[in-house]
Each structure stands twice: as C-alpha cells, then as structure tokens.
Coordinates of C-alpha atoms in Angstrom, one line a residue:
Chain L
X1 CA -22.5 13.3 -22.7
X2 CA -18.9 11.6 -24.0
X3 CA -16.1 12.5 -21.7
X4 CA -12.9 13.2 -23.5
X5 CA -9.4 13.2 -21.6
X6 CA -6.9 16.2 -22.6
X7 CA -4.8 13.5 -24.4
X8 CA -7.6 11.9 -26.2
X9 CA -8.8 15.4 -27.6
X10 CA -4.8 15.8 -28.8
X11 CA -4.3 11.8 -30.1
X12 CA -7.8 12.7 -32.3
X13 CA -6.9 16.4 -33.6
X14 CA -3.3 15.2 -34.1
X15 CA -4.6 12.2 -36.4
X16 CA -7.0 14.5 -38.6
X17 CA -4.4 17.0 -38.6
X18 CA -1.8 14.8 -40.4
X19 CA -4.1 13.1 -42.6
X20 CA -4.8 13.7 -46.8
X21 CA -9.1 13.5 -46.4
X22 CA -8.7 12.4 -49.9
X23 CA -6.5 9.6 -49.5
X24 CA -7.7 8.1 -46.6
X25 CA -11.7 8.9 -47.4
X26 CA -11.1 7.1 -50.7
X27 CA -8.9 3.8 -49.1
X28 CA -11.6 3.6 -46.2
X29 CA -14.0 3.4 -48.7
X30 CA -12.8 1.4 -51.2
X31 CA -11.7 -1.0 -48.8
X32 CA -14.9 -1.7 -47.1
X33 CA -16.6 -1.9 -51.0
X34 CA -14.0 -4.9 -51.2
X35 CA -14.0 -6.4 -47.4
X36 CA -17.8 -6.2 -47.1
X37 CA -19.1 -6.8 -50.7
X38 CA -22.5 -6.6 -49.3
X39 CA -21.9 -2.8 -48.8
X40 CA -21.7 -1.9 -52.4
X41 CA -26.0 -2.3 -52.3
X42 CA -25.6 1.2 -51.6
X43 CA -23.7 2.3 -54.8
X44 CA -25.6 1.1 -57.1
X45 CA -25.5 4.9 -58.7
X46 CA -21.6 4.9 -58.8
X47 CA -20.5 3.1 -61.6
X48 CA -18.6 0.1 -62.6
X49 CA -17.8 -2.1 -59.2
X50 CA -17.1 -5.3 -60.9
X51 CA -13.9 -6.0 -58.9
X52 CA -11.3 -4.7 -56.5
X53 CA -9.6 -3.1 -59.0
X54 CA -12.1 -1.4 -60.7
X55 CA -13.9 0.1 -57.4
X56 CA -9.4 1.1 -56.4
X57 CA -10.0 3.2 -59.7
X58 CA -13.7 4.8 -59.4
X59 CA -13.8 8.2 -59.3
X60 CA -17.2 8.4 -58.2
X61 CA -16.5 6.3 -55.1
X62 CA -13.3 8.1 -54.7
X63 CA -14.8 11.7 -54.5
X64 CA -17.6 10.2 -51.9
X65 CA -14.6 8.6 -49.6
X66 CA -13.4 12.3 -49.6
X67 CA -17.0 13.6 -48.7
X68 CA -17.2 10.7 -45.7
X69 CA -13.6 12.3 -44.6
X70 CA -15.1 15.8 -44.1
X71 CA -18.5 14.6 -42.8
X72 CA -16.0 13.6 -39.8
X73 CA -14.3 16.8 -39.9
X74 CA -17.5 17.8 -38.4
X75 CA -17.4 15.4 -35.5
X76 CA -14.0 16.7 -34.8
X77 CA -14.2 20.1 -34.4
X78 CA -17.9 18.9 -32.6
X79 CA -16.5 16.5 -30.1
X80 CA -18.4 17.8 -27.2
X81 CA -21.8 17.2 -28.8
X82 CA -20.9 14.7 -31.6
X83 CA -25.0 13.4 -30.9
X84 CA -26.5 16.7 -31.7
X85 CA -24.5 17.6 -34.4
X86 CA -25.3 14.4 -36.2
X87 CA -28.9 14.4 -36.0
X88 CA -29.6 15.6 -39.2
X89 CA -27.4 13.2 -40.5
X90 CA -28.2 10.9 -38.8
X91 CA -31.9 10.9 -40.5
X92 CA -30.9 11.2 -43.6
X93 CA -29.2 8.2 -43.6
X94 CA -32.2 6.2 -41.9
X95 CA -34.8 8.3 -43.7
X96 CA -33.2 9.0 -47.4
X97 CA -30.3 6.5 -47.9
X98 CA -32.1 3.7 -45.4
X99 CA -28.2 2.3 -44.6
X100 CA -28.0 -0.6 -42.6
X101 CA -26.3 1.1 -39.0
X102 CA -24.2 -1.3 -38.7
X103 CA -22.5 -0.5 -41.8
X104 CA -20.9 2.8 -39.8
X105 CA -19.1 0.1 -37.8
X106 CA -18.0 -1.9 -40.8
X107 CA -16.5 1.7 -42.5
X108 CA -15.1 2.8 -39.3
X109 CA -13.5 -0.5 -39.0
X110 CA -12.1 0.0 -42.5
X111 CA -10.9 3.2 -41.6
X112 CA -8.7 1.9 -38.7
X113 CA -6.8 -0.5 -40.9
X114 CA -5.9 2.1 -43.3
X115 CA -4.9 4.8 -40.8
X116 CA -3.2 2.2 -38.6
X117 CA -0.8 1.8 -42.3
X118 CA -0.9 5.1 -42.9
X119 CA 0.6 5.7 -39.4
X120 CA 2.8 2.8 -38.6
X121 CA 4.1 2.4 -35.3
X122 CA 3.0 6.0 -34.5
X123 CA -0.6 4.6 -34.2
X124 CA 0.1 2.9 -30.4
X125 CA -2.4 1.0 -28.5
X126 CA -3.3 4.6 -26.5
X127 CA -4.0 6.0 -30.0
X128 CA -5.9 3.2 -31.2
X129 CA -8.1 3.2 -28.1
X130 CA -9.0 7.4 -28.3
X131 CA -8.8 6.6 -32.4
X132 CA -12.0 3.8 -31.7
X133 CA -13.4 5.9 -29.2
X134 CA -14.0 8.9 -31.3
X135 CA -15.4 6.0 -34.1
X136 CA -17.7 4.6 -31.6
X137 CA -19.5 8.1 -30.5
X138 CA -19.2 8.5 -33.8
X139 CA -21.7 5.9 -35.4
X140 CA -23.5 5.8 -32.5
X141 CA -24.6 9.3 -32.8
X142 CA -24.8 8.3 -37.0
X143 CA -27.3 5.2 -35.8
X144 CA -29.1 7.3 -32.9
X145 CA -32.4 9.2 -35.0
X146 CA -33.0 6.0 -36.8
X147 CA -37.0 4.7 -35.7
Chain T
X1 CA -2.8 10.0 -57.3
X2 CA -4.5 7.0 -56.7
X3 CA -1.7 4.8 -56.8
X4 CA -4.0 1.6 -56.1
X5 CA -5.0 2.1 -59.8
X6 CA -1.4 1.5 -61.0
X7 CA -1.2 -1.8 -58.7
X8 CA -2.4 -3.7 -62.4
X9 CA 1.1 -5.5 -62.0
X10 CA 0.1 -7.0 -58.5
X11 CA -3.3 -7.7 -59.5
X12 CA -3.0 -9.4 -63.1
X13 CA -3.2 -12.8 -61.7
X14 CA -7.0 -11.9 -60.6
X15 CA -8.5 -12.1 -64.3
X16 CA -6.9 -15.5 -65.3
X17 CA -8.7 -17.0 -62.2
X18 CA -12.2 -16.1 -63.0
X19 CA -12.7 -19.4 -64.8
X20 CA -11.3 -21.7 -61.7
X21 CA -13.6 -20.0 -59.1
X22 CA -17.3 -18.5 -58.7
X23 CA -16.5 -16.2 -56.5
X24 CA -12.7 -15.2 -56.1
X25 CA -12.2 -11.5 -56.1
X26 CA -15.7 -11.2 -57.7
X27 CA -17.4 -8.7 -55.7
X28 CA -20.8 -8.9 -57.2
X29 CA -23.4 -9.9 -55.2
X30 CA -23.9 -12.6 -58.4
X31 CA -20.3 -13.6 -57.7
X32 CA -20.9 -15.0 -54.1
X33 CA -24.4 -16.5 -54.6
X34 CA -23.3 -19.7 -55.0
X35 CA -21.2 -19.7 -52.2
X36 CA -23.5 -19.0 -49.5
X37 CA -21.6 -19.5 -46.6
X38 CA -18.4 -17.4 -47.4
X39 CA -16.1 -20.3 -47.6
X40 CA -11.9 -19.1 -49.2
X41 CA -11.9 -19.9 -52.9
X42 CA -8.6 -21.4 -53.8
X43 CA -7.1 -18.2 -54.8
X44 CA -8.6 -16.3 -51.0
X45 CA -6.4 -19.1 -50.0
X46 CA -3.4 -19.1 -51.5
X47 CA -3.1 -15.3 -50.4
X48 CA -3.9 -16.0 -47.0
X49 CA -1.3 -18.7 -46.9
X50 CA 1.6 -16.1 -49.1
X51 CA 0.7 -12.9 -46.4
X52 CA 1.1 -15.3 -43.6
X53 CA 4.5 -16.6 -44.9
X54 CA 5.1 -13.2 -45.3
X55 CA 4.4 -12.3 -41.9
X56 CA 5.9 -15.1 -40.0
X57 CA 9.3 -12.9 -39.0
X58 CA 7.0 -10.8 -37.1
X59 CA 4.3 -13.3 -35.8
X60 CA 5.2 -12.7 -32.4
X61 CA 4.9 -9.4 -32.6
X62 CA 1.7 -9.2 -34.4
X63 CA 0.1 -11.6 -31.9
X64 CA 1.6 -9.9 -28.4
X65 CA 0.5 -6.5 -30.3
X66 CA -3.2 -7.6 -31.2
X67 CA -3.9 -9.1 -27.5
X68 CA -2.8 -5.6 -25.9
X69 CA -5.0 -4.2 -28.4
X70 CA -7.8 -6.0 -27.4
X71 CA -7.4 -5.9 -24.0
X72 CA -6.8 -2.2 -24.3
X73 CA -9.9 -1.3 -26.9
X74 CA -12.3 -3.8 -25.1
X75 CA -11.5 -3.8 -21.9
X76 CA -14.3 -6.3 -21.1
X77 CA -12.1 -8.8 -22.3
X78 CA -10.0 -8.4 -19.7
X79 CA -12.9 -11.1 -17.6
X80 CA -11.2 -13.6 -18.8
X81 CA -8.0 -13.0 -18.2
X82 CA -9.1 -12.2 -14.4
X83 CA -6.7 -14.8 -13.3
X84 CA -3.4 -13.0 -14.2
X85 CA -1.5 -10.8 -11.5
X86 CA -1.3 -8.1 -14.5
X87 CA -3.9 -8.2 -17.5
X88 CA -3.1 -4.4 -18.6
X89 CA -2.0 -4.0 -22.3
X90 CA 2.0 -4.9 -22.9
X91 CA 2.2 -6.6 -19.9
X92 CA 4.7 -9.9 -20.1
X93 CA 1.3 -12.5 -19.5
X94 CA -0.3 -10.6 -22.6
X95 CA 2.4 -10.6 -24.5
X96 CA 2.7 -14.2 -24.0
X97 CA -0.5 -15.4 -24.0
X98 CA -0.8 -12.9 -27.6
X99 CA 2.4 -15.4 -29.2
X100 CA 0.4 -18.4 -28.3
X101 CA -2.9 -17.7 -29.6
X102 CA -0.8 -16.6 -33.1
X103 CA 0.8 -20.0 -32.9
X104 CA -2.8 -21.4 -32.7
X105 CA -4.0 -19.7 -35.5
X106 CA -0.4 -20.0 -38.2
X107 CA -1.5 -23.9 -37.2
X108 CA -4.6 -23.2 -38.7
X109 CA -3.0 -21.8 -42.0
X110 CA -1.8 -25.0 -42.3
X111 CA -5.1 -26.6 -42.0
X112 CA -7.0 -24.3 -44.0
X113 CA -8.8 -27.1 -46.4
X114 CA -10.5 -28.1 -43.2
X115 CA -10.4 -25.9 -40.1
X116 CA -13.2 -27.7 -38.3
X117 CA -11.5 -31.3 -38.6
X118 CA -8.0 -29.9 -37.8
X119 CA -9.3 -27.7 -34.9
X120 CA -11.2 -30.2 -33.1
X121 CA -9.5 -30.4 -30.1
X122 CA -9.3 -26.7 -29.4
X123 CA -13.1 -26.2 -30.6
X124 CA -13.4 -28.8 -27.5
X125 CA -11.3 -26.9 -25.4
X126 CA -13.1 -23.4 -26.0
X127 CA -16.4 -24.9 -25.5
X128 CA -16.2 -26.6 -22.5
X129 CA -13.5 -24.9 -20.8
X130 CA -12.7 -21.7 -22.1
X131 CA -16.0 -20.9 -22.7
X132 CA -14.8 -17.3 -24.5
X133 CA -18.3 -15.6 -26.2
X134 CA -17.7 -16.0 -30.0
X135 CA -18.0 -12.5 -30.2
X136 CA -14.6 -11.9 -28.9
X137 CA -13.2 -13.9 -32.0
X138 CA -14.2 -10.8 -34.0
X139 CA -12.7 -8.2 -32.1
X140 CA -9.9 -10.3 -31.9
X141 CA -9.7 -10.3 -35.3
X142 CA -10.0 -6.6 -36.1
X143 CA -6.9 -6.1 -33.6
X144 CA -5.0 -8.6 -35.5
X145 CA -5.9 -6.8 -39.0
X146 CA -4.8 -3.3 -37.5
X147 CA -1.4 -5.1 -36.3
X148 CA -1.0 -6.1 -39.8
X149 CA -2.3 -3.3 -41.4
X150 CA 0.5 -1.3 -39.3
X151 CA 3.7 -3.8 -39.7
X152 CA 2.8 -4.3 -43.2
X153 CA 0.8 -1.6 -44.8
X154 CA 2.0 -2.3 -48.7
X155 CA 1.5 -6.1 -48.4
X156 CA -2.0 -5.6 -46.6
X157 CA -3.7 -4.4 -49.4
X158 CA -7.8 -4.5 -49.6
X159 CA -7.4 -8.2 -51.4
X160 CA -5.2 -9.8 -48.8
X161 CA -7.2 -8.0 -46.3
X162 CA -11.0 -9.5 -47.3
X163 CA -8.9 -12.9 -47.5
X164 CA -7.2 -12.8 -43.7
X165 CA -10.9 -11.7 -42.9
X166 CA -12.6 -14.3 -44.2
X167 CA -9.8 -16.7 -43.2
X168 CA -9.9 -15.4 -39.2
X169 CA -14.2 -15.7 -39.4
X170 CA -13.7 -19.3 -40.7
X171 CA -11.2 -20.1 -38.3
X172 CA -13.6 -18.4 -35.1
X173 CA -16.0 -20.5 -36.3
X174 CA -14.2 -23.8 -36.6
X175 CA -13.4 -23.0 -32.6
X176 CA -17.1 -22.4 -31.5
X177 CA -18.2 -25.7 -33.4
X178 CA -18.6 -27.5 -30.5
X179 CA -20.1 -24.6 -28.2
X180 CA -24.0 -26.2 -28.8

C-alpha cells in the first residue's frame, strides 16, 4: 500500500482544491493531443483535430479533459487505496478503450506542465515531487488490470 | 472561456507554412509520415530558437531549477552524482552543475541543423566517460519543460512545447550517438 506523508496528503488536496477541472482537464488534454500526435488514435470519434488550433477549440475534447479531471477527483478523495478504486477503470481502458498504458504517463506528464504554469513559483520542487507521486500511483493503478 | 481559441493572432503564421513543410504543426498522423524519424521542420525550429532567446535572462535559473527537480523527483539520479559532498535538491553543486548542462544545451540551439556533428565531442564524453543511461535525458527533459512551463507559462504554449520536446529528444540522442 502507497504511504502518504501528512504534507504530501496537504501539497495534493491543496493543488485540486485550487484548481478549475475544466481548465486544466481541457489544457492537459489538448496539450498531449498536440505534444504526442500519436495520442489522438484514440479520438478518432471527437471531431476535427487537424491542428493545434483546431483540437485548442474542440468542444468535444474539451468536455472529456474535464471528465479526465474528475476521474482524478476520485483518486483524491481515494488516496489510501488509489489500486482498488481504479480497478474498474482500470479494465475498461484495457478491455473497451484498449489505450496504450503508457499513454497515462504521457497525460500525466502533460498535466504537470500545465499546472506547474498554472501555479508558478508556488509549484516548488517538494510539490512537484508529492504532485508526481500522486501521478505515478495514479497510472500505475490505471495500467494494473491490464492482461 | 477557452482563451487558447482566441490565440488566432499568435498562431496565423502556422497556415502560410503548410506549403514549406510536410509536417510542421500538422498533427495528422498523414502529416508526419514522411518524416519518420521526428526530425524539427524549419518552422519547429525557428520556435525553438525564438523561446530560447526568450528564455536566455533566466537560463540559469531554468537549468539550476530542472537539476533539483530531477534529483528531487528521481532520486536514482542522484548515482551519479555520488561524488559530491551534497547532491540534495538546491544545493550550490546542483545548482552549478544545473547552469552548465543549460550552457551545453543553449550551445546546441546554436547547432540545431546538425546536433550530432556539432555534439561530437560530448556524445564522446557521455559515452565513454559519463556513461549516464539515455533514459535520464528524458526525465531531464520533462524537469526542464516544467521549469519553463513555470517561468514562462504564456510563452510555453502547446506549439513551443512539442518543439522544445522534440528539440531536447534530438539533442539526447545526438549525446548517446556514440554509446554503441
């Protein structure tokens, strides 16, 4: 089982407490549609993602950024048994959606960079290291029912 | 909002280019076929070349911030540093040591048309004496791209930030040239 400090669990709730879901889900998102092209093989349902430009204004990909956001809600107010409460998930995205797993990492990545702008200096190296540490457990857990 | 939609202004360079290049900001998977080995287009570039520009009153920063990082994320990259009286994040040989490596790769901006020519002798140098896993380039690299993310979160938007990307996975691989 993940062992979480006292300051960890604060630096992780303070982060999701101060952040828009929407804004952030759909940045994350968008960004890694852009940095990883190879990623959008996944959208093929979502509309136009000709360019950077056009997947910045996709509503479609904006409204599942948001749905990304509050799928980590869960691991959040989870953090004791992030594994377990991911299982389900966890298949569905090996079972249904067949994503790559180490496209969780390439997102979570993304999602660094944008809350590390989104925070400034505020996002220290001690937050950066709980901030990956919660990712980590994170798409570990989303890569663990995967056969 | 979305307030990336309204960037148009930024951006309106982007369509003039799609007859010079195959695969500039072209996302499609059609776009980069041709291109197989995720070389910069002349526009990936020129961007990395502006942001850097951009960036160079706060190089030192950036780099003394991105080896902490990575010393304080993956602390298995600490091994090689096992030499030092003090590897922890912040501390004065980090910093330093953080300043030189952005030296190292500003030097490559200015050899971007051909990294593994112009990076010879420290390919050499990383192969036979460092001997740093290429993995390490990447996570390197991430810490860098939070650092700039942080200091300059307007500038670093998603089109600068596939460029630096690409830029720092060319430049990791011009360095492990010569490892076999």
């Amino acid at each position: 089982m993940v062992e979480w400090t006292d300051s960890e669990r604060a630096i992780i709730t303070s982060i999701f407490s101060n952040l828009d879901y929407e804004e952030i889900g759909r940045k994350s998102l968008c960004r890694c549609l852009i940095v990883y092209p190879w990623t959008q093989r996944y959208f093929g349902g979502f509309g136009n993602l000709y360019n950077a430009e056009t997947i910045l204004c996709n509503p479609l990909i904006a409204a599942h950024g948001t749905k990304i956001l509050h799928g980590l809600d869960r691991a959040l107010k989870n953090m004791d048994d992030i594994k377990n409460t991911y299982a389900e998930l966890s298949l569905l995205h090996s079972d249904k959606l067949h994503v790559d797993p180490d496209n969780f990492r390439l997102l979570a990545d993304c999602l660094t960079v944008v809350i590390a702008a989104k925070m400034g200096p505020a996002f220290t190296v001690d937050t950066q290291v709980a901030w990956q540490k919660f990712l980590s457990v994170v798409v570990s857990a989303l890569g663990r029912q995967y056969h | 909002m979305n307030d990336d939609c309204n960037d148009g202004d930024d951006d309106a360079d982007d369509d003039d280019d799609d007859d010079d290049d195959d695969d500039d900001d072209n996302c499609s998977l059609e776009g980069n076929y041709l291109n197989v080995n995720m070389s910069l287009s002349s526009k990936q570039k020129a961007t990395v070349k502006d942001f850097f520009s951009k960036m160079s009153t706060r190089s030192d920063d950036i780099g003394a911030e991105a080896l902490s990082r990575l010393v304080a994320v993956y602390p298995q990259t600490k091994s090689y540093f096992s030499h030092w009286k003090d590897a922890s994040p912040g501390s004065a040989p980090v910093r330093k040591h953080g300043i030189t490596i952005m030296g190292g790769v500003y030097d490559a901006v200015g050899k971007i048309d051909d990294l593994k020519g112009g990076l010879l002798s420290l390919s050499e140098l990383h192969a036979f004496m460092l001997r740093v896993d290429p993995v390490n380039f990447k996570l390197l690299a991430h810490c860098m791209l939070v650092c700039m993310s942080m200091i300059f979160p307007e500038e670093f938007t998603p089109q600068v930030h596939v460029a630096v990307d690409k830029f720092l996975a060319q430049l990791a691989l011009a360095l492990a040239e010569k490892y076999r």
